[in-house]
Short mmCIF file of C-alpha atoms and ligand atoms in Angstrom, two decimals:
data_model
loop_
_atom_site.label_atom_id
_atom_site.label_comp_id
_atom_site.label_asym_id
_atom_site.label_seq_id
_atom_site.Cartn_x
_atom_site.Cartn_y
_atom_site.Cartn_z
CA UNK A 993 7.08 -55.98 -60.15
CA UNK A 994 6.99 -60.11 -59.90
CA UNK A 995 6.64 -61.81 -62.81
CA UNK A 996 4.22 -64.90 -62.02
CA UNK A 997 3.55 -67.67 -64.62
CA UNK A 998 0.30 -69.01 -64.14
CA UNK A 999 -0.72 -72.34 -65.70
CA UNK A 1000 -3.95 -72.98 -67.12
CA UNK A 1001 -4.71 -70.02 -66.85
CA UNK A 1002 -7.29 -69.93 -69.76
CA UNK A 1003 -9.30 -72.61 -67.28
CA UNK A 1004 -11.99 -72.02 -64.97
CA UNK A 1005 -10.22 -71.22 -61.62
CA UNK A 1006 -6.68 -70.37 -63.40
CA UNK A 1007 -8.58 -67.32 -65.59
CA UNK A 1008 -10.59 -66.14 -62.50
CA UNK A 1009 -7.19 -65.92 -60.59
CA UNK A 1010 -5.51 -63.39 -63.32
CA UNK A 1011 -8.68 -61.30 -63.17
CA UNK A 1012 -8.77 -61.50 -59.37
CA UNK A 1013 -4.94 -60.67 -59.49
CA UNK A 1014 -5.10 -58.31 -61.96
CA UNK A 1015 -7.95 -56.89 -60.10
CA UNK A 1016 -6.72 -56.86 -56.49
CA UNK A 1017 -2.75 -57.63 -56.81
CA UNK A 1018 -0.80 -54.33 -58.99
CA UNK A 1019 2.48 -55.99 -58.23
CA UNK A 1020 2.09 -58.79 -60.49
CA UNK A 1021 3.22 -59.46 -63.96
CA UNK A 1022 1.31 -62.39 -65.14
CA UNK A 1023 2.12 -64.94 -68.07
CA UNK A 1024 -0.59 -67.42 -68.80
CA UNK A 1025 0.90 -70.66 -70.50
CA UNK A 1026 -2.20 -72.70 -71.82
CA UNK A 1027 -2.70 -75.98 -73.84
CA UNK A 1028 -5.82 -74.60 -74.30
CA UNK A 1029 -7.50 -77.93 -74.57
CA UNK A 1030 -11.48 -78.74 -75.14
CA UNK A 1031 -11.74 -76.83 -71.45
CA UNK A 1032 -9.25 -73.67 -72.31
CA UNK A 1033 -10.57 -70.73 -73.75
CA UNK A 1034 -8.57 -67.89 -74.73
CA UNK A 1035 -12.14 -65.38 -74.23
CA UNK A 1036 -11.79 -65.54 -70.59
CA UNK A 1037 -8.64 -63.75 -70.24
CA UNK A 1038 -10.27 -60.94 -72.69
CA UNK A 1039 -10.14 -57.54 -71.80
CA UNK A 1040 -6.85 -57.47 -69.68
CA UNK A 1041 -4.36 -55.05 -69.90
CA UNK A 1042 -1.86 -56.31 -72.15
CA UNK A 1043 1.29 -54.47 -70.75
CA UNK A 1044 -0.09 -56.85 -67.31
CA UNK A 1045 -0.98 -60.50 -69.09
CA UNK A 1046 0.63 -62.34 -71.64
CA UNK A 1047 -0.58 -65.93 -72.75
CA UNK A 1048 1.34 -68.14 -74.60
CA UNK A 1049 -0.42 -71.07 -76.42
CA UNK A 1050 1.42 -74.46 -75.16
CA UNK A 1051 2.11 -77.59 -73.06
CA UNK A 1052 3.22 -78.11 -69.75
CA UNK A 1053 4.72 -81.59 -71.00
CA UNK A 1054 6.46 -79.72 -73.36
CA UNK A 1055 10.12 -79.48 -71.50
CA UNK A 1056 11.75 -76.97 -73.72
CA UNK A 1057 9.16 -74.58 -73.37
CA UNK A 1058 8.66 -74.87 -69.46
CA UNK A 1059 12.17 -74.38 -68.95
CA UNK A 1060 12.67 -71.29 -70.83
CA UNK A 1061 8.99 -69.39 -69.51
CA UNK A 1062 10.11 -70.73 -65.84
CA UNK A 1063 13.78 -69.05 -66.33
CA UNK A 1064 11.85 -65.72 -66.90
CA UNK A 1065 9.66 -66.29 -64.06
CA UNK A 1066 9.98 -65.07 -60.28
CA UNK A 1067 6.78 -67.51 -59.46
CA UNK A 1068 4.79 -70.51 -60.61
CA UNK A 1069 1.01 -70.96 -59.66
CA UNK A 1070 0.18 -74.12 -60.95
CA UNK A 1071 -3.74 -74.90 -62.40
CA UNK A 1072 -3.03 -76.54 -65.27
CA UNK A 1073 -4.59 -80.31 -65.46
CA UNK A 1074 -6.86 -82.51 -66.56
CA UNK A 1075 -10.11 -82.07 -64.00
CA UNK A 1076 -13.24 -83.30 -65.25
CA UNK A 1077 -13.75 -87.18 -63.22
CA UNK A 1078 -16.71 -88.11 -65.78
CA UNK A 1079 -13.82 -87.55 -68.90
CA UNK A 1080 -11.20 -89.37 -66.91
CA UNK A 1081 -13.37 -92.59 -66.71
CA UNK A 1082 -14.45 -92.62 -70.56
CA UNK A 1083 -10.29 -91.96 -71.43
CA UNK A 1084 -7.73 -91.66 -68.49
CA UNK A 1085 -4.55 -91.30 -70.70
CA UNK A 1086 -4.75 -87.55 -70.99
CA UNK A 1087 -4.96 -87.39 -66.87
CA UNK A 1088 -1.94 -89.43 -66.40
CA UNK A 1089 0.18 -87.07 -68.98
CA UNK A 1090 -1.11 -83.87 -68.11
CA UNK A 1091 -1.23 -84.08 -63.99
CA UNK A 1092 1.46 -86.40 -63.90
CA UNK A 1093 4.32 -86.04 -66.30
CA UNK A 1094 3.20 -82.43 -66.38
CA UNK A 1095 3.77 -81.43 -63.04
CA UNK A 1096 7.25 -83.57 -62.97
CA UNK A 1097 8.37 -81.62 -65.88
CA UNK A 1098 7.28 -78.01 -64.15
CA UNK A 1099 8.92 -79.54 -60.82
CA UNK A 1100 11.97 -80.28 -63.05
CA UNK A 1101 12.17 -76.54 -64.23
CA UNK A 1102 11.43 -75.27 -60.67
CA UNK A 1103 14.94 -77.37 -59.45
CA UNK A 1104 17.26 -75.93 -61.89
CA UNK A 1105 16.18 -72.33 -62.03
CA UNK A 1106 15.37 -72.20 -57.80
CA UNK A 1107 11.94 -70.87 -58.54
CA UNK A 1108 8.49 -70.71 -55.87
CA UNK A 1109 5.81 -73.04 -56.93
CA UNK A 1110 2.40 -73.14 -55.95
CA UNK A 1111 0.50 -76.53 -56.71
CA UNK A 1112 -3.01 -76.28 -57.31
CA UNK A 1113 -4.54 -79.41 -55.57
CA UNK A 1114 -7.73 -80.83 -55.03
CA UNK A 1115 -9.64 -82.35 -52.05
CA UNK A 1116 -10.63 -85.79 -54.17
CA UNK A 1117 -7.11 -87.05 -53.49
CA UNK A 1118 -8.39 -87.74 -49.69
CA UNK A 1119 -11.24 -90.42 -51.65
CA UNK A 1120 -14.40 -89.75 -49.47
CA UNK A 1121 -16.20 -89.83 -46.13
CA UNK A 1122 -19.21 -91.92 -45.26
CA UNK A 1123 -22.69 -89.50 -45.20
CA UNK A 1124 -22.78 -89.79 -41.07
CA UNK A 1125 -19.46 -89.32 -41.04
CA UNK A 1126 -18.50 -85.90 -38.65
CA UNK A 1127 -15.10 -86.01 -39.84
CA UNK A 1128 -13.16 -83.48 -41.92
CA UNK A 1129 -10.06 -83.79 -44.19
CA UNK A 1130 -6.67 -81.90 -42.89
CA UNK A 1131 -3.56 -81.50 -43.69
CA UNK A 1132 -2.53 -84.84 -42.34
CA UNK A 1133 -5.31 -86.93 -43.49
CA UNK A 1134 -4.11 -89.99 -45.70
CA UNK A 1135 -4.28 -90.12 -49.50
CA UNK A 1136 -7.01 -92.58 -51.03
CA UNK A 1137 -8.11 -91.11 -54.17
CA UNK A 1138 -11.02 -93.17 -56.17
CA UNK A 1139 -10.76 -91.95 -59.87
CA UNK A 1140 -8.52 -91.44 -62.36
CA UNK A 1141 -8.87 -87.78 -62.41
CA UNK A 1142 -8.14 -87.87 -58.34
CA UNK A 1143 -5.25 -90.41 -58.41
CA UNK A 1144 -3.49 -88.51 -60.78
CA UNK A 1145 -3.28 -85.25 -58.87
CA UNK A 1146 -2.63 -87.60 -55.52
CA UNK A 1147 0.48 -88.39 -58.08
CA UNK A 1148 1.15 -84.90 -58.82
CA UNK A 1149 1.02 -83.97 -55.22
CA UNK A 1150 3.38 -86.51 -53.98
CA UNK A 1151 5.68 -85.32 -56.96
CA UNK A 1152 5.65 -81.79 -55.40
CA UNK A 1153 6.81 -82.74 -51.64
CA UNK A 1154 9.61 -85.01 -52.95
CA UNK A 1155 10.57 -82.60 -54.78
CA UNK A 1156 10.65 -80.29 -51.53
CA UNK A 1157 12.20 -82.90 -49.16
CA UNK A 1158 14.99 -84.40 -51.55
CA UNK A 1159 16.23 -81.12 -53.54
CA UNK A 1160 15.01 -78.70 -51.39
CA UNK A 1161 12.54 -76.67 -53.69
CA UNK A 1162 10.35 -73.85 -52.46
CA UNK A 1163 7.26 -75.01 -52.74
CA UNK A 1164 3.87 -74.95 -51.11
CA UNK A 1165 0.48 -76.80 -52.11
CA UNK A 1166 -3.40 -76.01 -51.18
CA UNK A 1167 -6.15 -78.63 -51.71
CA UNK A 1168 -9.52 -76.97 -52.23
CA UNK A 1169 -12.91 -77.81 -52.09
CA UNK A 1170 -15.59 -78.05 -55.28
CA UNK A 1171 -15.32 -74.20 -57.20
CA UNK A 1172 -18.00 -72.49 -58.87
CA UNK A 1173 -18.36 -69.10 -60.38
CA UNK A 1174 -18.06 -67.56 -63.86
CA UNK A 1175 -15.87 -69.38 -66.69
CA UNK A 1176 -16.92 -72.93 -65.14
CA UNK A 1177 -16.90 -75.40 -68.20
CA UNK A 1178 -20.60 -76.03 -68.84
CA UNK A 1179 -19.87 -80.30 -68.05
CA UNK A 1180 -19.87 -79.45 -64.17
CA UNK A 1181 -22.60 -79.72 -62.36
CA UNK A 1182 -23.65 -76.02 -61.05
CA UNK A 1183 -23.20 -74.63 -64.97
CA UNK A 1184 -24.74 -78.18 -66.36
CA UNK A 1185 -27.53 -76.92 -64.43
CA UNK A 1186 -27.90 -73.46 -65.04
CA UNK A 1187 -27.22 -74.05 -68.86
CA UNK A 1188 -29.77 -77.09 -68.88
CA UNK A 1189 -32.62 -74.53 -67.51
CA UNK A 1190 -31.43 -71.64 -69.51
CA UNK A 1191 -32.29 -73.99 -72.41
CA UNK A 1192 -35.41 -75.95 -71.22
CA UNK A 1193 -33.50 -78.71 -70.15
CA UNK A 1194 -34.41 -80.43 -66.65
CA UNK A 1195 -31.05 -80.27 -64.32
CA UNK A 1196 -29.87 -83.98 -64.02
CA UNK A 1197 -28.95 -84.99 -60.92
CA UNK A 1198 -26.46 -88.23 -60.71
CA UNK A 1199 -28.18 -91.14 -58.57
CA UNK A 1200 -29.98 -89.79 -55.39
CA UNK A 1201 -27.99 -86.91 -54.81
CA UNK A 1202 -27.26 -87.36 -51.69
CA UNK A 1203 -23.63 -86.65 -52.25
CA UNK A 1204 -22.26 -84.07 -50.58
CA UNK A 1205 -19.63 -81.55 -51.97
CA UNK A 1206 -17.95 -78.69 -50.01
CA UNK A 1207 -18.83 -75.89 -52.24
CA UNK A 1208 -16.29 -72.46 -52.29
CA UNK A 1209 -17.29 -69.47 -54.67
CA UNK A 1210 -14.47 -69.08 -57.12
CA UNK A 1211 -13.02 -65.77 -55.66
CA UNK A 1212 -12.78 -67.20 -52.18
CA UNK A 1213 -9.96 -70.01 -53.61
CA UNK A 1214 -8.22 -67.96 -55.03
CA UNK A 1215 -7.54 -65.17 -52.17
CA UNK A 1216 -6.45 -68.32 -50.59
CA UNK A 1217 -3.96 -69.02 -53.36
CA UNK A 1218 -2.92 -65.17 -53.10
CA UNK A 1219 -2.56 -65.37 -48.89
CA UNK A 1220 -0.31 -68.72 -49.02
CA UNK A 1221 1.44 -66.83 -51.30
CA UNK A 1222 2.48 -64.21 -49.20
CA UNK A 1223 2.88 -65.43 -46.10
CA UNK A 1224 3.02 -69.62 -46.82
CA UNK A 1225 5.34 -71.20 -44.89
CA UNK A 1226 7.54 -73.15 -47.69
CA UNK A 1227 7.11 -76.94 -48.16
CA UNK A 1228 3.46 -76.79 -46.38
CA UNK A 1229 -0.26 -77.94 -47.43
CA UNK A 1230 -3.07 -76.08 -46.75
CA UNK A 1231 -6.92 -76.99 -46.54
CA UNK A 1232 -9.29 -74.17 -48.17
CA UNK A 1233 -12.76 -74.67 -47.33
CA UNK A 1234 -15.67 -72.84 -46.91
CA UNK A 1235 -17.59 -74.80 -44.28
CA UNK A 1236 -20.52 -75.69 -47.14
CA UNK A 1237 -20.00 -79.54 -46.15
CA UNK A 1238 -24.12 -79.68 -45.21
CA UNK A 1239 -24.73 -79.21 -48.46
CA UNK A 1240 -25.65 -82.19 -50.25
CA UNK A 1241 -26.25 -82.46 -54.54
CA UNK A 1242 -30.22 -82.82 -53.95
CA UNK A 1243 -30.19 -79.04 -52.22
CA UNK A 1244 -28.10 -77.58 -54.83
CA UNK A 1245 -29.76 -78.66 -57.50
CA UNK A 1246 -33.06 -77.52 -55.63
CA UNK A 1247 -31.69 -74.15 -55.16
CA UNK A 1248 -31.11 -73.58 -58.34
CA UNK A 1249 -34.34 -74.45 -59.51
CA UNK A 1250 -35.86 -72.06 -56.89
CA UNK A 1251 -33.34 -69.37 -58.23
CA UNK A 1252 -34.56 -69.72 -61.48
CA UNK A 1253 -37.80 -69.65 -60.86
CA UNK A 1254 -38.24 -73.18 -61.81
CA UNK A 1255 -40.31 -75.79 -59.40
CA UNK A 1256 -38.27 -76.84 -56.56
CA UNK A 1257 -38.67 -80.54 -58.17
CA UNK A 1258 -38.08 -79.44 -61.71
CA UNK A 1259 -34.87 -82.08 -62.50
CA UNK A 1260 -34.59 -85.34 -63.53
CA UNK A 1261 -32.72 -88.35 -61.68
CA UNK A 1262 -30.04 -89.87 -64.12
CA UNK A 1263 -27.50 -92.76 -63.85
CA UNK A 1264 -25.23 -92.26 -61.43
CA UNK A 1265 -21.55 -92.13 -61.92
CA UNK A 1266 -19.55 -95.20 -61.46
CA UNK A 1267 -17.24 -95.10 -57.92
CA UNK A 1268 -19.52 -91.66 -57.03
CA UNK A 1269 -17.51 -89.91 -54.26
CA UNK A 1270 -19.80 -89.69 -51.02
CA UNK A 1271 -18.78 -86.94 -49.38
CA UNK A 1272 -16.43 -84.23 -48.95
CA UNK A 1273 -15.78 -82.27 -46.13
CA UNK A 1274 -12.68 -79.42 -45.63
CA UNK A 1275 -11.02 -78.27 -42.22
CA UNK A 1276 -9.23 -75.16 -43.11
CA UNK A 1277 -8.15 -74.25 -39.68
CA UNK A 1278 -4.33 -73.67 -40.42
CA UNK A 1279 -5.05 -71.56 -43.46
CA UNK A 1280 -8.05 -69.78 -40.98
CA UNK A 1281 -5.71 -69.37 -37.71
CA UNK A 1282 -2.24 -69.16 -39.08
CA UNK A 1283 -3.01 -67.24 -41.91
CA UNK A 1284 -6.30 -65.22 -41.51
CA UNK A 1285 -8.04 -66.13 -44.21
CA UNK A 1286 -11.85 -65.92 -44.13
CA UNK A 1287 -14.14 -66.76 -46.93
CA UNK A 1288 -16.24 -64.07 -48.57
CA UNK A 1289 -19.50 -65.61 -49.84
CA UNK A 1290 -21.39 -67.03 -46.50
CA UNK A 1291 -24.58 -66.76 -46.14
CA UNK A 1292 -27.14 -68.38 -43.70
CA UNK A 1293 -29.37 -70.31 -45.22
CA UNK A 1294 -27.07 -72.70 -48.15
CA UNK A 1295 -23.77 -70.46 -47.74
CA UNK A 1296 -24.60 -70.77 -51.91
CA UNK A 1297 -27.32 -68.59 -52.33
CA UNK A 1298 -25.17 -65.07 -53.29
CA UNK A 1299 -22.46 -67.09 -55.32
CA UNK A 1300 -25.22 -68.89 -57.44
CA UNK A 1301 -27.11 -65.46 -58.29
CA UNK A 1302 -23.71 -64.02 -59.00
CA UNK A 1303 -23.01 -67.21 -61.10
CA UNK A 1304 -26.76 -67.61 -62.59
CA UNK A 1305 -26.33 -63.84 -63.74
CA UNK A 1306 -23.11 -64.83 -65.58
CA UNK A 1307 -24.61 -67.55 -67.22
CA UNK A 1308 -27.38 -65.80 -68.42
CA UNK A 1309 -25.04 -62.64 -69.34
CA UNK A 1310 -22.41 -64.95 -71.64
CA UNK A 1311 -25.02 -67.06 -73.45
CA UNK A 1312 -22.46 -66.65 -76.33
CA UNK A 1313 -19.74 -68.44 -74.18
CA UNK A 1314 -21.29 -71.74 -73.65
CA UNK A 1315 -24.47 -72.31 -76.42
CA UNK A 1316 -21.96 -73.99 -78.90
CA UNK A 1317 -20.75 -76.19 -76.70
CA UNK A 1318 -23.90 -77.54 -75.33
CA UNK A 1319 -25.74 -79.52 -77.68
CA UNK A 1320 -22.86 -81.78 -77.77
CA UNK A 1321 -22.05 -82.20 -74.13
CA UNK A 1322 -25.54 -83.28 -73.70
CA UNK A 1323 -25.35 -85.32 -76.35
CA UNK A 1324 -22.23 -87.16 -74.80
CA UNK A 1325 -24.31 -87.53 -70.96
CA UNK A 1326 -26.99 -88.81 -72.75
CA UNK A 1327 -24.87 -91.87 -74.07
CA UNK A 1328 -24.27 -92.69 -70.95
CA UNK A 1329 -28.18 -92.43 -69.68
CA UNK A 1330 -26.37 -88.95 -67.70
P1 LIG B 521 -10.33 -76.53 -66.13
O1 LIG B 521 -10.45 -77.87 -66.78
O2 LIG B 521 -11.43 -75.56 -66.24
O3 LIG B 521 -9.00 -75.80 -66.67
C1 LIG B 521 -7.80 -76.48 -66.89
C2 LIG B 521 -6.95 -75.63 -67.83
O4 LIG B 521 -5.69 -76.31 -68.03
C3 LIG B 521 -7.57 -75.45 -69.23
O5 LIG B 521 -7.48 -74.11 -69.63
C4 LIG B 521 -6.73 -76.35 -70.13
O6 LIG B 521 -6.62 -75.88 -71.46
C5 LIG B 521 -5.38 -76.30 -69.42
N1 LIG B 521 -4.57 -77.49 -69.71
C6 LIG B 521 -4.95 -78.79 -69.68
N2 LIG B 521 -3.91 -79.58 -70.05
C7 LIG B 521 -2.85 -78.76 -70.28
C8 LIG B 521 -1.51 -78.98 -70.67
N3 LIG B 521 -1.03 -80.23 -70.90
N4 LIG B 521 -0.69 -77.91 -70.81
C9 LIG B 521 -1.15 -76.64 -70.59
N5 LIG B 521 -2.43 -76.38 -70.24
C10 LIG B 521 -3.26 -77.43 -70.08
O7 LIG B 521 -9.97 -76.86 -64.60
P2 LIG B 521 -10.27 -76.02 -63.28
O8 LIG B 521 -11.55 -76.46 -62.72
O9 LIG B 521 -10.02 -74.60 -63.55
O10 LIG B 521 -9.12 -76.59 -62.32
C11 LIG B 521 -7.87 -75.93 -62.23
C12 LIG B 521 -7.03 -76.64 -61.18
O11 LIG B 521 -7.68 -76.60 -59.92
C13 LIG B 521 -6.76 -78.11 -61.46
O12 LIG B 521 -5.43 -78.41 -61.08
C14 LIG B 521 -7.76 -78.84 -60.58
O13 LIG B 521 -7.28 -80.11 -60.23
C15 LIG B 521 -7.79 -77.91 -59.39
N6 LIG B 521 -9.03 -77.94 -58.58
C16 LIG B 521 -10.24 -77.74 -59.19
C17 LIG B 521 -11.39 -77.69 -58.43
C18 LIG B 521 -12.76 -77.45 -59.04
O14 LIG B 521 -13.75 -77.53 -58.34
N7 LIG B 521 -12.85 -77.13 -60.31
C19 LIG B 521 -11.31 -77.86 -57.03
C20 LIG B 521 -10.05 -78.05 -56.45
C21 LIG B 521 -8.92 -78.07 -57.24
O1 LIG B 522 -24.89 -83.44 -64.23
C1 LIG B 522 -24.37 -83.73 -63.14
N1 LIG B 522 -25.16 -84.16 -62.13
C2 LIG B 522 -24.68 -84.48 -60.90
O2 LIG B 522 -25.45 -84.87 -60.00
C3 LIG B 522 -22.95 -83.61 -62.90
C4 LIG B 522 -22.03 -83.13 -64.01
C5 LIG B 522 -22.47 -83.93 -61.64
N2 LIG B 522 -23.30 -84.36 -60.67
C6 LIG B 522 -22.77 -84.62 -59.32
C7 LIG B 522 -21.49 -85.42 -59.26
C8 LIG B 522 -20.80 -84.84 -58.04
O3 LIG B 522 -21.28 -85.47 -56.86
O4 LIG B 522 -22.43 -83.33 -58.80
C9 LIG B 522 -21.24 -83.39 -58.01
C10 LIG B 522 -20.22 -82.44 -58.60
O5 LIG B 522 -19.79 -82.97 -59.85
P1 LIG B 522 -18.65 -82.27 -60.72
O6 LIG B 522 -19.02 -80.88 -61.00
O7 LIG B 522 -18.33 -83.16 -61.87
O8 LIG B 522 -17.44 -82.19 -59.66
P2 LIG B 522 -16.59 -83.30 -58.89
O9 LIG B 522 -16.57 -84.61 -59.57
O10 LIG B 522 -17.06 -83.28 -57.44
O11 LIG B 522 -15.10 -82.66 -59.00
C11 LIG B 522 -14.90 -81.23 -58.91
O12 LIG B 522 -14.41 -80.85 -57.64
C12 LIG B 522 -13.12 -81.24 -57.29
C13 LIG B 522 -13.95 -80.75 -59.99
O13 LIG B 522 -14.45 -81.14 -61.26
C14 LIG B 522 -12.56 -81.29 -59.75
O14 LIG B 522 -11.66 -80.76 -60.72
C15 LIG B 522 -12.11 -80.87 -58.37
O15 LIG B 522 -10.87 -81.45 -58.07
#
């Protein structure tokens, strides 16, 4: 058995990759350290074995605690963050503490013990691409992240490769692509969506929605995580992508309409976010050739379509999960004309 502590793993992505370990990985022990913040829920890790996943309530700032749940540990897959860009413009303290001195303090724990790390990273820390732009981010691209949310894990991910080059640690780091799947808080924009139409509510799309975001199902990140895992080459980054980078906001938000059964032009234009991220656009051709990863959820027409009925059904299955949230989330986009 390895005993893997997973942070954040009452989050979106961190509590689909326990159930996708638990699920696919019988080798792993798994304990889930969680602030559980506004964006933590302790429901999404329900129903797993308990002799296989055991969550402890805290901080990754907190230093005392890190060192003692890393001492225990064989590996570290790191989610745990601040991620929402809209929150990190209204207050970007909690980005800064969380991404920043949280991952230094995890990196800290990591040195003295000689554990493996994983860093969860993001593609945002690359800032954007013009619309006709044919490029893609890789490996080597430079770091020019636009938000607070972004610049913070840019932070965090320098933190990780000093860490490797000047003491050595065994560490390896992925940036990924937009998620979506079940668990996604209901602020995003696929669950915004599918939440706003399950109650009545027009989808609100930011600007003119010509943004374009590389979308990856859920499940397809994290067999990533799980591959660079095994057979990572220590102190390296890779790209995960899903080659969705033709898929602008406008078409999402279209889709989903069609999905559910809604007019195609059944949404509402709203303000658009300040500093609004273009476009996004992932080569994962080292993960692809080196490692032989392959995405699951393709399809022709969107490369969407069978994650968003997976995702839609979710929605509509776990009403319970995300009603008493939304009155107030809205309530908060609305302030802002969102
Ligand atoms: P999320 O907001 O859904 O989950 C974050 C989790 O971290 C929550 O459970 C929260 O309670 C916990 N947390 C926050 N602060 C903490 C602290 N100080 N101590 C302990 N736990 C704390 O986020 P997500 O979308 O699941 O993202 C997970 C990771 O993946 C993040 O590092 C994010 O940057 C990265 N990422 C996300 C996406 C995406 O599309 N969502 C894409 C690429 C990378
Ligand atoms: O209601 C909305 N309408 C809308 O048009 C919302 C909430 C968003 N949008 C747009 C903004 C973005 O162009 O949709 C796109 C996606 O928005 P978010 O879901 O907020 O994601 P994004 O800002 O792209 O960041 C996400 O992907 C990268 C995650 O939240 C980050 O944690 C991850 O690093």
């Amino acid at each position: 058995m390895t005993k893997m502590l997973v942070t954040g793993g009452a989050g979106f992505i961190g509590a689909n990759f326990v159930h996708y370990t638990v699920n696919h990985k019988p080798d792993y022990e798994i304990t889930v350290i969680d602030k559980l913040t506004y964006a933590g829920n302790q429901a999404n890790l329900a129903g797993l074995p308990e002799d296989k996943v055991t969550f402890v309530q805290g901080d990754i700032c907190d230093a005392e605690l890190i060192d003692k749940l890393v001492s225990e540990t064989d590996i570290v897959v790191h989610f745990a963050a601040e991620s929402h860009n809209d929150n990190s413009l209204r207050n970007p303290w909690p980005f800064v503490e969380t991404n920043i001195i949280g991952t230094y303090t995890i990196l800290e724990a990591i040195r003295k013990h000689d554990k493996r790390l994983h860093h969860i990273s993001t593609d945002e820390v690359f800032g954007d691409l013009e619309l006709d732009d044919p490029n893609r981010f890789t490996e080597t691209t430079s770091y020019e992240p636009s938000s607070p949310y972004s610049s913070t894990k840019a932070g965090s991910d320098h933190l990780v490769r000093a860490w490797v080059r000047s003491f050595g640690i065994k560490a390896t780091i992925s940036n990924c692509s937009n998620n979506y799947g079940p668990y996604q808080h209901i602020e995003k924009f696929i669950p915004r969506q599918i939440t706003n139409i399950l109650s009545d509510i027009k989808p609100k799309l930011y600007g003119t929605g010509e943004q374009v975001r590389d979308w990856i199902h859920v499940d397809d990140h994290n067999s990533a995580v799980h591959l660079i895992l095994e057979q990572g080459k220590l102190g390296d980054t890779y790209i995960i992508g899903a080659d969705n980078d033709h898929v602008n906001n406008k078409m999402v938000i279209e889709l989903i309409c069609e999905l559910m059964g809604k007019g195609k032009d059944w949404y509402d234009h709203v303000n658009d976010r300040p500093g609004h991220d273009m476009r996004y656009a992932m080569d994962s051709t080292k993960l692809r050739t080196e490692l032989g990863w392959e995405p699951q959820y393709t399809d022709t027409q969107t490369g969407m379509r069978d994650g968003l009925l997976q995702t839609i059904d979710w929605y509509k299955a776990n009403e319970d999960w995300w009603k008493p949230q939304k009155d107030a989330i809205e309530a908060a986009y609305a302030k802002q004309g969102q």
